[in-house]
Amino acid sequence: MVIADMSSDTGARFGSPLWQALFAPESIALIGQSDNPKRPSGRPLRYLRRDDYKGQVHPINPRRETVQGETAYKDLNSLPGRPDQAYILLDTDLAMSSFAACCEASIPVVQVLADGFAESGHEGRERQEQLLKMAKDAGVRLLGPNCMGVADLNSGLSLTVNAVFDEDIERGGRVALISQSGSMMGGLMSRAASLGLKFSKIAAVGNEADLGVGEIGQMLIGDPETDVILLFLETIRRPDEIAKFASAAHAAGKPVIAFKLGRSSVGQQLAVAHTGALLSEDSLVDAFFRDLGIVRVTMLEALIEAATLCRGKAPIGKAQPKVGVITTTGGGGASACDQLSYVGVDLLTPNDDTVSKIRATGINVGQGPMTDVTLAGARADIIGPSVSAMAHDPDCDIVLAVLGSSSRAAPETALPPVIEADVGDATLAAFLVPDAIAGLKLLTEAGVPGFRTPESCADAIRAYCRWQKPRIRSIASIEPPTAQRTLNEHDSLRLFEEVGIHTVSSVAIAVDEVKEANLLFDYPVVAKVLSDEIAHKTDAGGVIIGIADQDALIKAAMQIKQNVESASPGNTVERILIEPMVNGLQEVLVGCQLDEQVGPVVTVAPGGIHVGVYDDKSVRLAPVDLATAREMIDEVIGLAPLRGHRGAPLGDLEALATIIVAISRLTERQDIRVIEAEVNPVIVSTRGATAVDGLVRIAE
C-alpha cells in the first residue's frame, strides 16, 4: 500500500507518491463494481484479474455479498486497509457521495467515471466545482470526472471500462497515450494494433477537473518504458502545466505528438459541448504546439503513424527539410508526392551523383522529385541500394520508400532491403500502397515508420518537418480579468511610444475647439473620433482622411460627431484626434492578446482594409525575439510586396520586426496588465515603420 499525504507531495514526476498511486497502486477499490462482467461497471475487475494485476482489488457493492465470484465489501470502512486508488463506477448523484467518502478516507487518487459534470452545462459545472473543492480540502487527487480509466499495459493494471480491453492487447509497448476522450482511447488502440504499435501507459483524463494532460505527461517523461507520448485533445486546459511537460519531454528526448479537435467551427462547437471548455481559434493552438516543441498532426491516423516516425528523433533543425521519394509503383509514388507537395513539404530532386549511383544498380531513372524504379520491381539489389543512395544525397533529410503490391504479396522479401538500407543520418519512412497489414507490422517492429494512405503519410511527414525545439519553455498561469477597459487611441499610442515604437504625431482636441487648433504638423491630415467606447472607428463613420486645411478640418470634426452619434445612439462625441497623413509601401497589423487557453500570443497580418479578408497571418506565443519576428513576416503571403516581390521596393522589415517584438512584450508588463493590444495599421516605408492607429485593453 502506498501511504502518502498527497497534499504534501503532489510532484508530477516518475516514481513520486502520485505516480505510485496512479500507475502502480498496490491496492484498488472498485466502488459500484457490477457482478455482470459485460457491463461497463463490471469490466474493471474482469480486466484486472485477466491481466494478472499483482495488487489487491476490493470490489465495493453494498447490494451483494460477492461480485464475479469475489467478496464484495459494503463500503470503504469495511476494507482491510486504505486503498491507494479508487475508481467510482456509479452514476452522477451516487458518485458525489462516494467521492465525499473517498475524501474522508484520504484515498490518494480517485477516478470518477460518471458524466453530467462540466460538459453538461451550468449545473454540471457546479457539481464539478464541488468535487474539486472536496478533493483540495482533503489532499486527494481527482482524475476525471467523465473518465474511462488508466492502464499500465506492461504490468497488468487495466483499470478501465473501455471495451477495447476485451481484445487481446499486446504488451511491451514503448508509446504512451493521454486522451481527453475515453472512447477515442479505445479507437486509437485498435488502430495502432493493426500497425503493430504497442502502448506502455494509457490515461483518459476526462474533464480534467484536477489531474490533467500536463501533470500526467510530466510523470510519463521519467518512465523508462515510454519513449513517445501521444495526446488526443479536445481542448487545452492549464497551458502552464503543458508547457512544463513539453519542455521537460524535449530535454529528455521524448517526442510529444498531438492531435486536437476544433480545426473547423463545427469541430469547435462539438468540442465545447463535449468537454465544457472554451475554445481558441485554431491558429492560436497551432502556435501553442509549435512554440512548445510539440509535433502537431491534423489527421487521426497520422497520430498513430507519427509515433514511430518521431521515436528516438529530435527536430531536424532546418527551415525547409527535403524529402526524397523513391517508388516501385508510379501511381503510388505520384500520389505520395502530390500529397506531400499539397501540404507544403519540399520534395528533393536528387543531384547528379545520387542519380548516377541509382543508375549503377542497372536501372535507368530520370532526375526529378520522384525516382521511379517500377520497371525493376522490388528487387533487393536495386531498391535497397537506391534507397541508400537517395538517403546520402547531401540535401536529403527524409527518404520515403513507396512500395507496391509486393509489400502485401511478399512482405518478408520485399521489405527487408528497405529496412536494412544504410540511410546514414536521414530518416527512413515507407508508404505501402496496398492494404498490407503484415508489411506495416514488419516495418513497425523494425522501427521504420509505415503509412497506409498518402494523406496520413504527408500529414505526419509535414508535422515532422515543422517540428522545432521549444521556443517557449514556460507560460504564466492565466487568471481571466474580472474587469477590463479599453484605452482610447491617443492613450494607446502613448503606451506604444513607451515601449519604443515609432508612432505618428497627434493632437487630441475637443470638437468645439477645433477652430483654435494649433497643429505641429502640416496638412493634409486625418481626423478620428477619440473615445474609449468606439473600438472600430471606421465602421462608425469616425474617420475622415485627406483633410486639406483648417476649414475642412472644422467640417470634418462636425461630420464625425454626426456620424458616430447617429451610428451609436447614446455615445456623445466630445473629442477628436488629429494626425498627419502618413504614406508608405504597405499597411500591416501587429497585435498581441492574452488568450484564455494558450496564454499570450502575437499576430502579424496584412493591415488596414485587408484585415480579415484572407486567412493570411502568422501567430506565435509571446514574447518573440527578432529572429522569430522575421520568420513571422516571411510567413505572411500578403506581405510579399515588402519583401520585393516582382520588383516592388523593399520595405524596412527590420523596423517592422522591432515593432513586432515590442508589441509581443506588452503582456509582460508589471505596472499594467495588458489583455489585448493592436497596432492597425503599421505603415511600413523603405526606411522605417510607423504606428498610426492602435487599441489597447487592460485589466482594471
XYZ file of C-alpha atoms in Angstrom:
700
model
C 0.000 0.000 0.000
C 1.295 3.460 -0.932
C 0.855 5.557 2.201
C 1.384 9.198 1.312
C -0.215 12.546 2.027
C -0.948 13.717 -1.499
C -1.432 17.288 -0.289
C 2.195 17.472 0.851
C 3.821 15.759 -2.149
C 1.893 16.043 -5.384
C 5.025 16.009 -7.534
C 4.196 15.241 -11.140
C 7.213 13.037 -11.735
C 8.015 9.400 -12.286
C 8.314 7.470 -9.017
C 6.591 10.105 -6.877
C 3.771 9.143 -4.496
C 1.357 10.495 -7.089
C 2.878 8.265 -9.783
C 2.769 5.246 -7.493
C -0.875 5.789 -6.582
C -1.939 6.389 -10.186
C 0.118 3.930 -12.249
C 1.480 1.483 -9.660
C -1.138 1.156 -6.908
C -0.744 -1.742 -4.534
C -4.458 -1.754 -3.722
C -7.552 -0.580 -5.584
C -11.166 -0.035 -4.520
C -13.797 -0.503 -7.245
C -16.816 1.426 -5.958
C -20.019 0.265 -7.625
C -18.400 -2.772 -9.229
C -21.061 -4.807 -11.051
C -21.445 -8.563 -10.910
C -22.150 -8.553 -14.650
C -18.723 -8.693 -16.318
C -20.116 -7.377 -19.604
C -21.458 -4.121 -18.190
C -19.094 -1.112 -18.188
C -19.119 -1.107 -14.386
C -18.333 -4.824 -14.437
C -15.283 -4.625 -16.674
C -12.516 -3.260 -14.402
C -12.481 -6.301 -12.094
C -12.581 -8.689 -15.042
C -9.734 -6.916 -16.831
C -7.548 -6.696 -13.730
C -7.944 -10.403 -12.976
C -7.445 -11.494 -16.582
C -4.282 -9.401 -16.940
C -2.811 -10.734 -13.694
C -2.662 -7.448 -11.815
C -0.499 -8.167 -8.759
C -2.082 -5.754 -6.274
C -5.138 -6.104 -4.075
C -8.544 -5.405 -5.618
C -11.510 -4.622 -3.378
C -14.906 -4.556 -5.136
C -17.473 -2.464 -3.247
C -21.153 -3.257 -3.787
C -23.464 -2.985 -0.752
C -26.217 -4.930 -2.551
C -24.209 -8.135 -2.977
C -22.074 -10.429 -0.867
C -19.997 -11.451 -3.872
C -19.105 -9.835 -7.174
C -17.880 -12.008 -10.046
C -17.049 -14.716 -7.519
C -15.142 -12.432 -5.149
C -16.077 -10.992 -1.785
C -17.922 -7.694 -2.140
C -17.424 -5.063 0.534
C -20.203 -2.865 1.873
C -18.253 0.397 1.891
C -14.774 1.867 2.281
C -14.841 1.410 6.038
C -15.193 -2.347 5.543
C -11.909 -2.671 3.650
C -8.855 -4.233 5.320
C -6.859 -1.037 4.720
C -6.829 2.226 2.864
C -6.530 1.682 -0.905
C -4.049 3.654 -2.975
C -6.635 4.366 -5.649
C -10.401 4.195 -6.001
C -12.441 4.034 -9.193
C -16.026 5.231 -8.733
C -18.246 3.406 -11.249
C -21.584 4.838 -10.091
C -23.929 7.338 -11.716
C -23.616 11.080 -11.145
C -25.589 11.526 -7.907
C -24.123 8.476 -6.181
C -20.674 9.416 -7.444
C -20.846 12.676 -5.492
C -21.498 10.969 -2.160
C -18.971 8.225 -2.890
C -16.320 10.812 -3.709
C -17.006 12.531 -0.393
C -16.412 9.184 1.340
C -13.129 8.743 -0.549
C -12.017 12.187 0.581
C -12.919 11.370 4.171
C -10.790 8.223 3.866
C -7.897 10.244 2.324
C -7.534 7.919 -0.648
C -4.582 9.353 -2.633
C -6.098 9.127 -6.142
C -9.760 8.798 -7.090
C -11.154 8.284 -10.590
C -14.758 9.222 -11.397
C -16.435 7.549 -14.379
C -19.763 9.404 -14.328
C -20.681 12.165 -16.736
C -23.102 15.013 -16.025
C -20.456 17.474 -14.891
C -18.821 20.459 -16.645
C -19.578 19.078 -20.099
C -23.339 19.186 -19.399
C -23.964 22.847 -18.559
C -24.211 25.184 -15.583
C -25.458 22.661 -13.004
C -22.836 20.167 -14.093
C -20.086 22.765 -13.736
C -21.259 23.479 -10.205
C -21.127 19.749 -9.373
C -17.614 19.548 -10.780
C -16.538 22.524 -8.667
C -17.895 20.725 -5.614
C -15.814 17.659 -6.467
C -12.705 19.765 -6.886
C -13.233 21.606 -3.608
C -13.684 18.332 -1.736
C -10.503 16.980 -3.330
C -8.412 20.031 -2.472
C -9.703 20.190 1.090
C -8.811 16.519 1.618
C -5.497 16.492 -0.262
C -6.911 13.922 -2.701
C -6.112 13.930 -6.426
C -9.075 13.558 -8.763
C -8.897 12.013 -12.232
C -11.993 12.945 -14.203
C -14.916 13.142 -13.905
C -16.116 11.576 -17.154
C -13.008 9.395 -17.023
C -12.687 5.951 -18.601
C -9.598 4.905 -16.721
C -5.853 4.320 -16.782
C -3.693 1.365 -17.742
C -0.121 0.164 -17.481
C -0.067 -2.401 -20.243
C 3.253 -3.815 -19.090
C 2.174 -4.577 -15.519
C -1.437 -5.732 -15.884
C -3.008 -2.561 -14.477
C -6.090 -2.441 -16.721
C -8.149 -0.065 -14.603
C -10.625 0.979 -17.270
C -14.129 0.447 -18.595
C -13.116 0.762 -22.255
C -14.294 -2.258 -24.235
C -11.139 -2.325 -26.351
C -9.618 -4.228 -23.433
C -11.920 -7.131 -24.312
C -9.447 -7.786 -27.108
C -6.094 -9.489 -26.806
C -3.808 -6.476 -26.371
C -0.110 -6.960 -26.920
C 2.197 -5.877 -24.113
C 5.716 -4.492 -24.112
C 4.983 -1.192 -25.839
C 7.082 1.982 -25.726
C 4.359 4.530 -26.563
C 2.153 6.299 -24.013
C -1.245 7.831 -24.743
C -3.078 10.596 -22.880
C -6.605 11.173 -24.152
C -9.300 13.652 -23.189
C -11.766 11.275 -24.826
C -12.152 7.894 -23.189
C -13.867 6.309 -26.170
C -11.167 7.522 -28.575
C -8.613 5.867 -26.332
C -10.021 2.538 -27.466
C -10.268 3.611 -31.090
C -6.637 4.639 -31.188
C -5.507 1.429 -29.511
C -7.331 -0.744 -32.034
C -5.958 1.237 -34.978
C -2.465 1.044 -33.540
C -2.767 -2.724 -33.195
C -3.143 -3.095 -36.962
C 0.220 -1.335 -37.333
C 1.845 -3.487 -34.689
C 2.248 -0.435 -32.446
C 2.066 -1.277 -28.741
C 1.425 1.016 -25.776
C 3.120 1.285 -22.412
C 0.808 3.550 -20.398
C -2.634 4.959 -21.162
C -4.616 7.613 -19.320
C -8.053 9.024 -20.104
C -8.309 12.358 -18.286
C -11.955 13.211 -18.951
C -12.905 16.708 -17.817
C -9.543 17.327 -16.100
C -11.094 18.934 -13.041
C -7.817 18.262 -11.235
C -5.248 15.916 -12.776
C -4.723 16.731 -16.424
C -2.613 16.295 -19.518
C 0.303 18.396 -18.273
C 0.822 16.683 -14.925
C 0.339 13.159 -16.235
C 2.673 13.938 -19.116
C 5.346 15.122 -16.701
C 5.101 11.822 -14.852
C 5.447 9.796 -18.046
C 8.656 11.566 -19.068
C 10.647 9.671 -16.471
C 9.007 6.328 -17.239
C 11.767 4.030 -18.566
C 9.126 2.088 -20.524
C 7.955 5.143 -22.514
C 9.779 6.713 -25.481
C 6.987 8.717 -27.153
C 3.861 10.380 -25.740
C 0.702 10.808 -27.842
C -2.046 13.310 -26.996
C -5.655 13.205 -28.187
C -7.091 16.595 -27.239
C -10.460 18.268 -27.481
C -9.293 21.487 -25.857
C -6.372 22.944 -23.933
C -6.565 23.334 -20.190
C -3.827 24.652 -17.890
C -1.305 25.618 -20.583
C 1.296 26.342 -17.911
C 1.416 22.641 -16.977
C 1.512 21.560 -20.624
C 4.431 23.947 -21.224
C 6.373 22.384 -18.326
C 5.613 18.935 -19.702
C 6.681 19.802 -23.258
C 9.928 21.429 -22.152
C 10.875 18.505 -19.926
C 9.956 15.992 -22.636
C 12.250 17.725 -25.122
C 15.089 17.739 -22.586
C 14.557 14.003 -22.037
C 14.480 13.254 -25.765
C 10.888 12.014 -25.684
C 8.768 13.432 -28.524
C 5.233 14.614 -27.791
C 2.740 14.282 -30.659
C -0.716 15.870 -30.534
C -3.983 15.610 -32.418
C -6.548 18.237 -31.457
C -10.170 18.646 -32.427
C -11.602 22.058 -33.267
C -9.879 22.982 -36.535
C -13.278 23.912 -38.014
C -16.085 25.945 -36.468
C -18.189 22.772 -36.245
C -15.345 20.933 -34.535
C -15.005 23.784 -32.053
C -18.725 23.674 -31.249
C -18.636 19.901 -30.746
C -15.578 20.156 -28.535
C -17.270 22.784 -26.374
C -20.341 20.609 -25.998
C -18.263 17.555 -25.161
C -15.762 18.980 -22.686
C -17.357 22.109 -21.303
C -14.244 24.136 -22.142
C -13.635 27.363 -24.008
C -12.075 27.018 -27.468
C -9.446 29.219 -29.047
C -9.015 29.909 -32.733
C -7.068 27.047 -34.276
C -4.183 29.249 -35.365
C -3.524 30.077 -31.709
C -3.466 26.394 -30.838
C -1.119 25.710 -33.736
C 1.265 28.387 -32.450
C 0.990 26.901 -28.964
C 2.096 23.444 -30.100
C 4.792 24.718 -32.435
C 6.445 27.029 -29.922
C 6.362 24.374 -27.192
C 8.068 21.816 -29.428
C 5.011 19.564 -29.712
C 4.524 17.724 -33.014
C 1.027 18.506 -34.284
C -0.732 16.229 -36.749
C -4.106 17.031 -38.303
C -5.210 13.503 -39.211
C -6.197 10.896 -36.651
C -4.335 8.131 -38.484
C -1.184 10.246 -38.524
C -1.202 10.482 -34.722
C -0.502 6.751 -34.551
C 1.830 6.553 -37.533
C 3.921 9.527 -36.394
C 4.866 7.711 -33.183
C 7.430 5.544 -34.959
C 8.486 8.437 -37.208
C 9.428 10.625 -34.233
C 10.597 7.982 -31.758
C 14.268 8.467 -30.925
C 14.448 11.582 -33.102
C 14.931 15.292 -32.496
C 13.738 18.218 -34.612
C 15.590 18.370 -37.934
C 16.529 21.979 -37.307
C 16.114 23.244 -40.868
C 13.661 25.812 -42.174
C 12.761 23.635 -45.174
C 13.719 19.946 -44.787
C 13.666 17.964 -48.007
C 12.084 14.577 -48.703
C 13.488 12.223 -51.313
C 10.873 9.879 -52.787
C 11.774 6.563 -54.385
C 8.997 4.274 -55.582
C 8.322 0.826 -57.029
C 4.906 1.980 -58.256
C 4.482 5.038 -60.431
C 0.913 5.825 -59.436
C 1.539 5.218 -55.751
C 4.647 7.367 -55.780
C 2.828 10.137 -57.618
C 0.003 10.107 -55.062
C 2.527 10.448 -52.239
C 4.385 13.277 -53.991
C 1.129 15.049 -54.744
C 0.031 14.961 -51.110
C 3.453 15.962 -49.787
C 3.577 18.938 -52.111
C -0.023 19.868 -51.280
C 0.737 20.188 -47.558
C 3.862 22.235 -48.226
C 6.648 19.661 -47.906
C 9.699 20.282 -50.108
C 10.487 17.377 -52.436
C 14.104 16.635 -53.257
C 15.372 16.465 -56.804
C 18.473 14.294 -56.302
C 21.784 15.629 -57.543
C 23.747 14.136 -60.440
C 25.900 11.972 -58.186
C 22.855 10.434 -56.481
C 21.200 9.690 -59.823
C 24.419 8.073 -61.079
C 24.548 5.784 -58.036
C 20.961 4.685 -58.606
C 21.588 4.085 -62.315
C 24.616 1.992 -61.374
C 22.208 -0.622 -59.973
C 21.186 -1.332 -63.551
C 18.039 0.739 -63.941
C 17.633 3.911 -65.957
C 15.854 6.544 -63.871
C 15.065 10.167 -64.565
C 16.078 13.152 -62.462
C 13.098 14.741 -60.764
C 11.170 14.936 -57.488
C 10.209 11.233 -57.744
C 12.672 8.461 -58.516
C 10.674 5.676 -60.167
C 12.189 2.177 -60.198
C 8.900 0.465 -61.115
C 10.334 -1.470 -64.052
C 12.814 -3.186 -61.752
C 10.105 -4.305 -59.377
C 11.035 -4.706 -55.733
C 14.393 -6.385 -56.421
C 16.615 -6.307 -53.367
C 19.707 -5.487 -55.424
C 18.024 -2.347 -56.766
C 15.600 -0.972 -54.171
C 17.996 -1.265 -51.219
C 20.991 0.498 -52.844
C 18.636 3.072 -54.398
C 17.143 3.977 -51.009
C 20.657 4.243 -49.581
C 21.836 6.463 -52.432
C 18.856 8.776 -52.009
C 19.383 8.984 -48.248
C 23.012 10.024 -48.694
C 22.201 12.865 -51.071
C 23.579 15.882 -49.136
C 20.216 17.673 -49.321
C 18.084 14.714 -48.234
C 16.616 14.797 -44.719
C 13.925 12.133 -45.134
C 13.784 9.305 -47.654
C 10.327 7.917 -48.377
C 10.116 4.495 -49.991
C 6.780 3.914 -51.731
C 6.164 0.200 -52.221
C 3.537 -1.519 -54.338
C 1.870 -4.925 -54.458
C 4.942 -6.846 -53.310
C 4.606 -5.273 -49.850
C 1.340 -7.189 -49.495
C 2.074 -10.315 -51.530
C 5.541 -10.996 -50.118
C 6.373 -8.564 -47.314
C 9.002 -10.888 -45.859
C 11.117 -10.485 -49.011
C 10.036 -7.051 -50.287
C 10.590 -5.068 -47.096
C 13.965 -6.202 -45.651
C 16.015 -4.479 -48.411
C 14.345 -1.186 -47.478
C 14.502 -1.760 -43.729
C 18.178 -2.741 -43.861
C 19.283 0.036 -46.221
C 22.061 2.289 -44.940
C 20.389 5.698 -44.633
C 23.039 7.444 -42.559
C 21.635 10.481 -40.737
C 18.492 10.652 -42.863
C 15.125 9.467 -41.586
C 13.637 6.447 -43.371
C 9.883 6.021 -43.882
C 7.708 3.828 -46.091
C 4.263 4.184 -47.647
C 2.689 0.835 -48.542
C 0.189 1.383 -51.334
C -1.859 -1.841 -50.947
C -3.664 -2.905 -47.795
C -0.591 -4.568 -46.332
C -1.121 -5.118 -42.611
C 1.617 -7.739 -42.308
C 4.032 -5.391 -44.048
C 3.139 -2.489 -41.750
C 3.756 -4.669 -38.714
C 7.163 -5.699 -40.064
C 8.089 -2.032 -40.500
C 6.926 -1.077 -37.006
C 8.807 -3.981 -35.454
C 11.958 -2.787 -37.235
C 11.455 0.792 -36.056
C 10.644 2.105 -39.541
C 7.528 4.291 -39.773
C 4.966 2.803 -42.131
C 1.987 4.594 -43.648
C -1.181 3.172 -45.143
C -2.509 6.249 -47.009
C -0.754 9.049 -48.899
C -2.762 11.600 -46.908
C -1.679 10.427 -43.459
C 1.856 9.901 -44.754
C 2.034 13.511 -45.930
C 0.443 14.828 -42.742
C 2.886 13.006 -40.462
C 5.922 13.989 -42.529
C 4.724 17.618 -42.690
C 4.377 17.649 -38.898
C 7.831 16.099 -38.500
C 9.367 18.712 -40.813
C 7.702 21.588 -38.894
C 8.758 20.198 -35.517
C 11.133 22.503 -33.686
C 12.755 22.637 -30.284
C 10.744 24.556 -27.670
C 10.974 28.313 -28.117
C 8.789 28.981 -25.076
C 9.546 26.866 -22.004
C 7.090 28.310 -19.510
C 3.733 30.067 -19.512
C 2.437 32.024 -16.557
C -0.784 30.750 -15.034
C -3.687 32.605 -16.654
C -6.295 34.258 -14.464
C -9.103 35.838 -16.521
C -9.564 39.503 -15.522
C -12.704 40.308 -13.575
C -12.958 43.743 -15.213
C -11.253 45.474 -18.102
C -11.369 48.704 -20.052
C -10.289 49.968 -23.468
C -7.850 52.828 -23.861
C -8.631 55.422 -26.482
C -6.315 55.752 -29.450
C -4.360 58.683 -28.017
C -3.552 56.810 -24.793
C -2.850 53.614 -26.747
C -0.309 55.373 -28.963
C 1.391 56.858 -25.905
C 1.732 53.340 -24.469
C 3.278 52.168 -27.732
C 5.737 55.064 -27.563
C 6.789 53.979 -24.075
C 7.945 50.602 -25.412
C 9.974 52.155 -28.224
C 7.526 52.003 -31.125
C 7.693 54.924 -33.536
C 4.200 56.430 -33.574
C 2.576 59.132 -35.645
C 2.410 62.665 -34.211
C -1.063 63.516 -32.946
C -3.152 66.185 -31.268
C -6.195 65.395 -29.135
C -8.685 68.248 -29.100
C -12.289 68.963 -28.168
C -14.685 69.178 -31.095
C -15.722 72.729 -30.184
C -12.080 73.854 -30.010
C -11.041 72.747 -33.500
C -11.205 76.350 -34.742
C -8.315 77.221 -32.414
C -6.310 74.089 -33.155
C -2.572 74.751 -33.276
C -1.170 71.813 -35.187
C 2.522 70.967 -35.019
C 2.443 69.346 -38.445
C 1.329 70.273 -41.934
C -1.821 69.480 -43.855
C -3.192 67.195 -45.218
C -4.317 65.476 -42.011
C -6.654 62.742 -40.833
C -9.290 63.258 -38.129
C -10.646 60.429 -35.959
C -13.193 60.128 -33.205
C -11.448 59.821 -29.817
C -13.435 57.636 -27.455
C -12.891 54.698 -25.137
C -16.242 53.312 -26.327
C -15.631 53.245 -30.097
C -13.161 50.491 -30.987
C -13.888 50.319 -34.739
C -13.870 53.964 -35.731
C -14.130 53.497 -39.495
C -17.259 51.348 -39.204
C -18.941 54.124 -37.199
C -18.002 56.832 -39.697
C -15.474 58.185 -37.251
C -12.508 58.633 -39.612
C -12.036 61.249 -42.353
C -8.778 61.375 -44.310
C -7.165 63.838 -46.711
C -8.265 66.979 -44.862
C -6.569 69.809 -46.756
C -6.922 72.865 -44.482
C -8.433 74.240 -41.282
C -11.859 74.933 -42.788
C -12.055 71.364 -43.997
C -10.933 70.198 -40.542
C -13.779 72.082 -38.854
C -16.291 70.482 -41.222
C -14.742 67.060 -40.727
C -14.999 67.343 -36.948
C -18.718 68.109 -37.130
C -19.255 65.327 -39.673
C -17.513 62.787 -37.420
C -19.644 63.876 -34.465
C -22.822 63.482 -36.511
C -21.790 60.114 -38.000
C -20.775 58.477 -34.740
C -23.678 59.757 -32.654
C -26.062 58.547 -35.355
C -24.373 55.136 -35.637
C -24.018 54.709 -31.863
C -27.020 56.219 -30.074
C -26.094 57.159 -26.536
C -22.475 57.984 -27.381
C -21.587 61.671 -27.327
C -18.519 62.691 -29.316
C -16.556 65.276 -27.390
C -13.022 64.920 -28.750
C -11.224 64.044 -31.949
C -7.665 63.028 -32.712
C -5.792 64.803 -35.496
C -2.782 63.202 -37.190
C -0.731 63.957 -40.296
C -1.311 61.727 -43.305
C 1.402 59.073 -43.393
C 2.360 57.417 -46.660
C 4.312 54.223 -47.119
C 4.576 50.979 -49.016
C 2.086 48.798 -47.152
C -0.135 48.610 -44.079
C 0.462 45.822 -41.538
C -1.432 44.659 -38.465
C 0.586 43.710 -35.384
C -1.280 42.613 -32.281
C -0.982 40.647 -29.069
C -3.595 39.159 -26.804
C -3.830 37.119 -23.630
C -5.710 34.017 -24.727
C -7.521 32.083 -22.001
C -6.315 28.733 -23.324
C -2.802 29.175 -24.639
C -1.597 32.351 -22.917
C -0.075 35.427 -24.570
C 0.171 35.353 -28.371
C 1.334 37.789 -31.045
C -0.119 38.065 -34.554
C 1.125 39.637 -37.796
C -1.159 40.086 -40.822
C -1.892 42.450 -43.696
C -3.444 45.565 -42.164
C -5.886 48.327 -42.947
C -8.879 47.336 -45.062
C -7.349 43.894 -45.755
C -7.780 42.700 -42.152
C -9.916 39.571 -42.069
C -10.391 39.364 -45.832
C -7.982 36.431 -46.184
C -6.830 33.809 -43.721
C -3.291 35.118 -44.010
C -1.442 35.611 -40.773
C 1.407 34.388 -38.622
C 0.885 33.605 -34.947
C 3.359 32.800 -32.177
C 3.338 32.525 -28.424
C 4.570 35.776 -26.916
C 7.109 37.147 -26.373
C 9.189 36.728 -29.532
C 12.724 37.770 -30.415
C 13.891 39.474 -33.596
C 14.679 36.184 -35.349
C 11.166 34.874 -34.725
C 9.650 38.211 -35.752
C 11.497 37.961 -39.072
C 10.138 34.423 -39.544
C 6.616 35.710 -38.933
C 6.995 38.408 -41.586
C 8.227 35.814 -44.087
C 5.219 33.566 -43.388
C 2.577 36.163 -44.307
C 1.879 35.837 -48.034
C 0.270 39.266 -48.243
C 3.488 40.958 -47.121
C 5.366 39.720 -50.197
C 5.489 43.252 -51.712
C 7.525 44.406 -48.710
C 9.959 41.587 -49.483
C 10.485 42.935 -53.014
C 8.039 40.666 -54.837
C 8.147 41.246 -58.610
C 10.428 44.234 -58.288
C 8.452 46.100 -55.627
C 10.562 48.429 -53.451
C 11.872 46.725 -50.318
C 10.201 47.706 -47.070
C 12.105 48.261 -43.850
C 11.444 44.790 -42.476
C 13.853 45.254 -39.593
C 11.821 48.225 -38.344
C 8.660 46.125 -38.635
C 10.311 43.223 -36.783
C 11.293 45.603 -33.972
C 7.653 46.661 -33.587
C 6.535 43.007 -33.503
C 8.981 42.290 -30.668
C 7.846 45.360 -28.706
C 4.151 44.503 -29.062
C 4.796 40.882 -28.065
C 6.276 42.022 -24.758
C 3.331 44.166 -23.678
C 1.657 41.272 -21.856
C 4.770 41.010 -19.644
C 4.352 44.493 -18.171
C 4.058 44.585 -14.400
C 2.612 48.099 -13.965
C -0.484 47.357 -16.054
C -1.998 44.083 -17.220
C -2.452 44.226 -20.983
C -5.220 41.901 -22.190
C -5.029 42.909 -25.841
C -3.029 45.403 -27.894
C -3.228 46.041 -31.607
C -1.492 48.392 -33.986
C -3.526 48.642 -37.176
C -2.021 49.802 -39.264
C 1.703 49.946 -39.014
C 2.701 51.790 -42.181
C 5.975 50.378 -43.493
C 8.137 52.501 -45.778
C 11.551 51.998 -47.353
C 13.090 53.489 -44.223
C 11.195 52.969 -41.007
C 7.770 51.846 -39.862
C 5.166 53.965 -38.077
C 2.209 53.025 -35.875
C -0.684 55.259 -36.927
C -3.621 53.670 -35.100
C -3.975 51.384 -32.139
C -6.165 49.872 -29.485
C -5.288 48.540 -26.038
C -7.446 46.728 -23.482
C -6.195 46.478 -19.910
C -7.405 44.788 -16.743
C -8.723 47.025 -14.005
